[in-house]
mmCIF file of C-alpha atoms in Angstrom:
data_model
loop_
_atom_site.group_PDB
_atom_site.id
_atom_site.type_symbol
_atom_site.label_atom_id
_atom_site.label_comp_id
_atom_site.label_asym_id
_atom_site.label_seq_id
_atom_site.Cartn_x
_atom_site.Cartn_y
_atom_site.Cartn_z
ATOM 1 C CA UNK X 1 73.678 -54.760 13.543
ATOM 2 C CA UNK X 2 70.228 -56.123 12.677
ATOM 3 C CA UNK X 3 69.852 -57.986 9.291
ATOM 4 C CA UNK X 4 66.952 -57.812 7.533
ATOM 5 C CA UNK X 5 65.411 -59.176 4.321
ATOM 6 C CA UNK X 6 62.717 -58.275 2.626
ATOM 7 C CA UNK X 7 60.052 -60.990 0.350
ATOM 8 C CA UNK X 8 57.373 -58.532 -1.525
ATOM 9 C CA UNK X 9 56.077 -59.308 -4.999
ATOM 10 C CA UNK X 10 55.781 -55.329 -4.920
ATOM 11 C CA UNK X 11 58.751 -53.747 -7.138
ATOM 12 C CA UNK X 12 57.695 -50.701 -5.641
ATOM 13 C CA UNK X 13 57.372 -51.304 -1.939
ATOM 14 C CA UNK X 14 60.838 -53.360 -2.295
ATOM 15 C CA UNK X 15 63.080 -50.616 -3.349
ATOM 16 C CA UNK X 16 60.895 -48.356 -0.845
ATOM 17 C CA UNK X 17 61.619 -50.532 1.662
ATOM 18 C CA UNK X 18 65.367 -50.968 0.914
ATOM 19 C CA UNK X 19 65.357 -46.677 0.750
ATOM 20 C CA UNK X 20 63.506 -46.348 3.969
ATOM 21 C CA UNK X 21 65.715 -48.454 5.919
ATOM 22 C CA UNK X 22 69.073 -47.145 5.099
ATOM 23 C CA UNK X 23 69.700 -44.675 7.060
ATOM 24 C CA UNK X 24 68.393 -46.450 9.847
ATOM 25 C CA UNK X 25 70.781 -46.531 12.469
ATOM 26 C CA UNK X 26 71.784 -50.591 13.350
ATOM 27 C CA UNK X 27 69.689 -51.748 10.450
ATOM 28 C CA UNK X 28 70.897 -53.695 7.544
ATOM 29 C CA UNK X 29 68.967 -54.645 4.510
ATOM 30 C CA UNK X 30 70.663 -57.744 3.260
ATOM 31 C CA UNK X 31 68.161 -59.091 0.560
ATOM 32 C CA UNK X 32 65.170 -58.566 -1.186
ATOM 33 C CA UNK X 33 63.521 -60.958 -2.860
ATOM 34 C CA UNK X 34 60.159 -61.507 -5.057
ATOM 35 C CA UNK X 35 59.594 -64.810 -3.412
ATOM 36 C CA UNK X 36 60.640 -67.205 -0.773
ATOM 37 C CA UNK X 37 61.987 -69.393 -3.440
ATOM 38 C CA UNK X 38 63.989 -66.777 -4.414
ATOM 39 C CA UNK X 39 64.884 -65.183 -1.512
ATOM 40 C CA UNK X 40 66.476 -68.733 -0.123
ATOM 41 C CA UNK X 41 68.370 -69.828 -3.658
ATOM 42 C CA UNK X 42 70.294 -66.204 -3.188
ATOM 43 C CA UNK X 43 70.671 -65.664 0.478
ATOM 44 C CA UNK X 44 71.308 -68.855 2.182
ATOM 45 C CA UNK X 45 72.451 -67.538 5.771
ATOM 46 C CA UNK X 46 70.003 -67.012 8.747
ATOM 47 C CA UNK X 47 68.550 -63.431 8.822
ATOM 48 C CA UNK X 48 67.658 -61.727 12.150
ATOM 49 C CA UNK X 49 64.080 -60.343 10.584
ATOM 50 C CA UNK X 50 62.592 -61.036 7.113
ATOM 51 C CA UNK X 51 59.786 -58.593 6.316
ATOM 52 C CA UNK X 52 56.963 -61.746 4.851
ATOM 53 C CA UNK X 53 54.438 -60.320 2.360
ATOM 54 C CA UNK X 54 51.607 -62.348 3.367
ATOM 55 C CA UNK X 55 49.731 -63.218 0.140
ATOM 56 C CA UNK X 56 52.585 -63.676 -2.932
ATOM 57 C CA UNK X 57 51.772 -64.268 -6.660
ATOM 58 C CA UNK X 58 53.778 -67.380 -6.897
ATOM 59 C CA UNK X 59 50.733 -69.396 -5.370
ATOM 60 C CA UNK X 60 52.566 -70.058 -2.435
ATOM 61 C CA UNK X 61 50.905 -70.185 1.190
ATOM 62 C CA UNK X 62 51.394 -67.933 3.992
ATOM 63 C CA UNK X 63 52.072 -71.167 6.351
ATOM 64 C CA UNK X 64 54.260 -72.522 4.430
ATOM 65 C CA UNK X 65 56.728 -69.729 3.542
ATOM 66 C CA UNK X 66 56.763 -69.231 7.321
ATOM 67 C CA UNK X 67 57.646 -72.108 8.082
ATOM 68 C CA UNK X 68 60.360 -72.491 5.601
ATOM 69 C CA UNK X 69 61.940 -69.022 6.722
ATOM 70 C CA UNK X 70 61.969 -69.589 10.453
ATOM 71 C CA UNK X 71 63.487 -73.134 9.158
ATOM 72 C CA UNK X 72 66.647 -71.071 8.618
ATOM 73 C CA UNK X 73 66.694 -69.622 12.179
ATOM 74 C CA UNK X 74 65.386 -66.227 10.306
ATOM 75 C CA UNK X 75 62.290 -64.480 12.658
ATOM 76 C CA UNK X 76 59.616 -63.555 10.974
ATOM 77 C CA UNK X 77 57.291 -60.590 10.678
ATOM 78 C CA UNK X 78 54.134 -60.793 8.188
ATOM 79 C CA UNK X 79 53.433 -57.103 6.724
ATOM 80 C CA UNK X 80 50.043 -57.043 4.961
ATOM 81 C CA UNK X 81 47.357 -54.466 3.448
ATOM 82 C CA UNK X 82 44.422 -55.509 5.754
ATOM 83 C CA UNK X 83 44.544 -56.204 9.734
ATOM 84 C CA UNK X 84 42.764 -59.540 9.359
ATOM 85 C CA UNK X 85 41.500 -61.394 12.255
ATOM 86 C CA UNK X 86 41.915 -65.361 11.356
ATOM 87 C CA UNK X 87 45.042 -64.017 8.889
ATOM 88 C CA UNK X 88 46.894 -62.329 11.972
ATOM 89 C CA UNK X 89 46.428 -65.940 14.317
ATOM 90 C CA UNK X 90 47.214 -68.055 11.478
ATOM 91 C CA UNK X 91 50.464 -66.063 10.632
ATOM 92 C CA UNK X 92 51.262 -66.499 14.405
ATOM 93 C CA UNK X 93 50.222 -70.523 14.501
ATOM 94 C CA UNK X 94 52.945 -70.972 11.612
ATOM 95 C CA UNK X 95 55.412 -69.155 13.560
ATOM 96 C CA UNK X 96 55.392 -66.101 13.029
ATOM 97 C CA UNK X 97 57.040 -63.268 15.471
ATOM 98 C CA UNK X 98 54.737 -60.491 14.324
ATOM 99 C CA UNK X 99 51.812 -58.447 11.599
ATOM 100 C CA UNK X 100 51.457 -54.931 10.885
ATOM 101 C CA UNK X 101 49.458 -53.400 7.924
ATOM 102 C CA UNK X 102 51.615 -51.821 5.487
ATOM 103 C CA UNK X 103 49.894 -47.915 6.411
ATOM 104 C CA UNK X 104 52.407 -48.109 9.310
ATOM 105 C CA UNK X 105 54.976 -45.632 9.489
ATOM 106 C CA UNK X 106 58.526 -46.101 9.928
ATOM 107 C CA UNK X 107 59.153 -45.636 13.316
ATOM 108 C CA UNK X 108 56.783 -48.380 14.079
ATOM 109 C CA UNK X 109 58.138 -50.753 11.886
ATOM 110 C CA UNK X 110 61.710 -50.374 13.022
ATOM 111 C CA UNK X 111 60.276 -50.863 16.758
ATOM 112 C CA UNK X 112 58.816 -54.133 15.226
ATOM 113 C CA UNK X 113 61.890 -55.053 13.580
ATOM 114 C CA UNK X 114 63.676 -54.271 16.832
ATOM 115 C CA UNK X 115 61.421 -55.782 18.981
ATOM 116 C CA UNK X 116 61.391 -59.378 17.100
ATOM 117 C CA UNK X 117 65.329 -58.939 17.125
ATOM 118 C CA UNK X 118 65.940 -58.602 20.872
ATOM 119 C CA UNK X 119 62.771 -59.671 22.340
ATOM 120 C CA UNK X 120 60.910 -62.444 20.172
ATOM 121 C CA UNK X 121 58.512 -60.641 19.532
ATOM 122 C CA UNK X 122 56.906 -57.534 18.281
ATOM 123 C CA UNK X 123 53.343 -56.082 19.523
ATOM 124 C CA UNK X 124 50.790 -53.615 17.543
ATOM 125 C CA UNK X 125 47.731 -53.045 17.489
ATOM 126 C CA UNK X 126 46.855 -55.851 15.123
ATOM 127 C CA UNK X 127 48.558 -58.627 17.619
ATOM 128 C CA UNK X 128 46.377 -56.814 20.304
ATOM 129 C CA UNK X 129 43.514 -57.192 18.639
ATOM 130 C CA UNK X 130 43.638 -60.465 17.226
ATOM 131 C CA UNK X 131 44.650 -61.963 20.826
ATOM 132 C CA UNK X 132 42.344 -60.143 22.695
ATOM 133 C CA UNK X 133 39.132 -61.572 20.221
ATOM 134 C CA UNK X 134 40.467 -65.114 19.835
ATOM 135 C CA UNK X 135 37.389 -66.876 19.843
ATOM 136 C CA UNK X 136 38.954 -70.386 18.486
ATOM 137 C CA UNK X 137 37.239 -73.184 20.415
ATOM 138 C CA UNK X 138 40.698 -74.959 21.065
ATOM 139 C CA UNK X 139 42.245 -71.848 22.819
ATOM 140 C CA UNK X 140 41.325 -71.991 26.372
ATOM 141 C CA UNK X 141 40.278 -68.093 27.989
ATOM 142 C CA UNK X 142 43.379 -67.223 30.771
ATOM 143 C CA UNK X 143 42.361 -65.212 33.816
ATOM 144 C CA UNK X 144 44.776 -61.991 33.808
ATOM 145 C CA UNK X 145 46.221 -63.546 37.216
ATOM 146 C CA UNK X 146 47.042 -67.295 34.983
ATOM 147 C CA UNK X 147 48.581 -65.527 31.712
ATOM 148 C CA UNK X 148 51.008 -63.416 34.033
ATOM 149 C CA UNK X 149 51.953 -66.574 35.992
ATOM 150 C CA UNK X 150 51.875 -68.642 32.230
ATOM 151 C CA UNK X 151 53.995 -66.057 30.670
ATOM 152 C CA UNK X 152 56.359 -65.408 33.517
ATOM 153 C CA UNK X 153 57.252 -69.370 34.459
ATOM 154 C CA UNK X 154 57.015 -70.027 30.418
ATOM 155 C CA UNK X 155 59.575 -67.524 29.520
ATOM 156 C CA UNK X 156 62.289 -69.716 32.324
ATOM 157 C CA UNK X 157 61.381 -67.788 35.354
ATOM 158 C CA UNK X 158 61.478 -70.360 38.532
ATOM 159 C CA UNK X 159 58.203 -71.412 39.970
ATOM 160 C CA UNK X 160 59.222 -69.092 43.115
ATOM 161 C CA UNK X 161 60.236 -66.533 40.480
ATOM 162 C CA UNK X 162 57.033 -65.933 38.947
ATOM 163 C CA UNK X 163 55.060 -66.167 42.094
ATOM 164 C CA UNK X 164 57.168 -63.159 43.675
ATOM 165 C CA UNK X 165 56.364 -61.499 40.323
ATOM 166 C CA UNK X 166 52.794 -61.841 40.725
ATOM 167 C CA UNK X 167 52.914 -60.865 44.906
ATOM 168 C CA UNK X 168 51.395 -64.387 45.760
ATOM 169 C CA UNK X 169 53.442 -67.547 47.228
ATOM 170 C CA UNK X 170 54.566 -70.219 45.407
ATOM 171 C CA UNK X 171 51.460 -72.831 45.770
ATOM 172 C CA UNK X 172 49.196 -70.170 44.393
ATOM 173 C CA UNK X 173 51.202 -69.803 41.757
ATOM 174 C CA UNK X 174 51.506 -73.695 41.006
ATOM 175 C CA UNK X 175 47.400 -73.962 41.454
ATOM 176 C CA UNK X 176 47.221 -71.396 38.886
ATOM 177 C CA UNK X 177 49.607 -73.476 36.291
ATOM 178 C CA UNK X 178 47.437 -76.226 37.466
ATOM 179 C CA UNK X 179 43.951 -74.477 36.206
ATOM 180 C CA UNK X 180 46.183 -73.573 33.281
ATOM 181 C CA UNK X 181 46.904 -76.932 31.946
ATOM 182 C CA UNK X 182 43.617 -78.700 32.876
ATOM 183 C CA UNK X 183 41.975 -75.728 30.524
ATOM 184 C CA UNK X 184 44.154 -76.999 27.958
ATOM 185 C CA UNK X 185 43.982 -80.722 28.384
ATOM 186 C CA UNK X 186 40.062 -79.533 28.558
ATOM 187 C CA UNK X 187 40.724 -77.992 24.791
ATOM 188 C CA UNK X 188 41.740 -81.163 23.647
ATOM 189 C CA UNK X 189 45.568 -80.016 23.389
ATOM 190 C CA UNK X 190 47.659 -81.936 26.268
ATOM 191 C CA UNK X 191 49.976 -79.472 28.633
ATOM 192 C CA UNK X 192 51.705 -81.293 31.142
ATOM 193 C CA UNK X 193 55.282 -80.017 31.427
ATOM 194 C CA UNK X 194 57.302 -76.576 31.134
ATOM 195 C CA UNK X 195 58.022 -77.126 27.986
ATOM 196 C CA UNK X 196 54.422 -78.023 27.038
ATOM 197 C CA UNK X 197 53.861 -74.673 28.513
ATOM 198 C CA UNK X 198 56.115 -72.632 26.200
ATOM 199 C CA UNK X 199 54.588 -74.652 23.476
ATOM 200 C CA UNK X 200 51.098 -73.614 24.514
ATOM 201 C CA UNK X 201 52.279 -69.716 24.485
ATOM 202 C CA UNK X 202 54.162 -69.921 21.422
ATOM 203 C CA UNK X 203 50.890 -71.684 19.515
ATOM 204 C CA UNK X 204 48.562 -69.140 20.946
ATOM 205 C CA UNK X 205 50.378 -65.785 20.241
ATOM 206 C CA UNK X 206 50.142 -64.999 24.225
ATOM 207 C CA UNK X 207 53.723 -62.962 24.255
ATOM 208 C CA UNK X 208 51.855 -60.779 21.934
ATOM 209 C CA UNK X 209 49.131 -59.957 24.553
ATOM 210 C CA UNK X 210 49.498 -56.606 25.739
ATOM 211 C CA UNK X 211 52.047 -55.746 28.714
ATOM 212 C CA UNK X 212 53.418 -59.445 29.032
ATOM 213 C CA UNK X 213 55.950 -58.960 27.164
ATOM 214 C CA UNK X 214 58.907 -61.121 27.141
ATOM 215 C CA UNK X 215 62.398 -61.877 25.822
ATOM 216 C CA UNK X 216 62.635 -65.586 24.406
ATOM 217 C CA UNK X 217 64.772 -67.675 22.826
ATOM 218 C CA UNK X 218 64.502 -70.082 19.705
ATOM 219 C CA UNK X 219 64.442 -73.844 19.757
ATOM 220 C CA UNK X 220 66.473 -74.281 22.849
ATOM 221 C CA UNK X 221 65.853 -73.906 26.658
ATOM 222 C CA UNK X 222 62.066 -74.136 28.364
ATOM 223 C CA UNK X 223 60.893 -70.471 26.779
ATOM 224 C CA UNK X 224 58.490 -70.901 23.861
ATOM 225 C CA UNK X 225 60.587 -71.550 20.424
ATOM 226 C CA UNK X 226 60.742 -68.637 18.386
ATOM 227 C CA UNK X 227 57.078 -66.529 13.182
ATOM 228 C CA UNK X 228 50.224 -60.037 2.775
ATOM 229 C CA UNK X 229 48.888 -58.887 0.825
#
């Protein structure tokens, strides 16, 4: 059973929300709440997924009510009214696990739901599109061959592991890593271990890009730590 919470300012869309989910088979909406504030005074036990309005009334910021939710070991995914560019990769910086707009329907958002759950992390077209036009001078631009070797080794694959993946040997695959962390130490953001690595992919959204995939863990192990208006 996934548990799920829900922050909106939105009477409306939180006793939609709490309707539409029901019935949903392995769902369970365990809170709602107007704010973060509130949401943590009345529910003080880690949730699987809180739904994150991005833009509240209480003048509270996005980054910071992400940060205090995945505080709590909760996963977060931001649902918003507009598929914003620099909103989407901020969401993700502060931790987020995922965005959709709110004119998704259900079936999407329970994937979502799902997919931050069991996986880490949820992909739509928003995360697609925000990765793939990440023009921030500090984000270094990954051949395809590099993010599949990143991504695979990142997530705890073996060195050997990912270069089987990929169909090339093993010193490929490390001179890849190699031209992965010089582009970063290039950026001006220091990558010189595994765990640097995971970092780097967490930071950067890259287990949102589209067909890399992968199932991570939070805050333990060498895979990248766990993320309206």
């Amino acid at each position: 059973m996934i548990t799920v919470a829900v922050v909106d300012d939105d009477r409306m869309l939180l006793d939609g929300m709490r309707s539409w989910l029901r019935d949903v088979p392995g769902l369970r909406v365990a809170a709602v709440a107007a704010t973060v504030d509130e949401l943590l005074a009345r529910w003080d036990r880690p949730t699987a997924v809180v739904l994150l309005d991005l833009v509240l009334r209480d003048d509270s910021t996005p980054a910071a009510n992400i940060h205090r939710l995945c505080a709590t070991g909760s996963r977060v995914l931001v649902i918003s009214t507009v598929p914003d560019r620099a909103r989407i990769l901020a969401a993700l910086a502060a931790g987020a696990d995922g965005y959709l707009t709110k004119d998704n329907d259900l079936p999407t958002l329970v994937a979502a739901i799902e997919g931050i759950a069991l996986r880490g992390a949820a992909h739509s077209p928003e995360l697609a599109f925000a990765c793939a036009h990440d023009d921030r001078p500090d984000r270094p631009r990954l051949s395809p061959r590099e993010l599949q070797v990143l991504l695979d080794y990142a997530s705890g694959l073996t060195l050997k592991s990912a270069a089987r993946r990929a169909g090339i040997t093993p010193n490929t695959a490390k001179d890849y890593l190699d031209r992965v962390k010089a582009k970063y130490q290039r950026a001006g953001r220091p990558t010189y271990t595994k765990t640097d690595l995971a970092h780097r992919v967490r930071e950067d959204g890259l287990e949102h890009e589209p067909g890399h995939g992968r199932g991570h863990g939070r805050g333990h192990g060498p895979g990248p730590s766990r993320g309206t208006g």
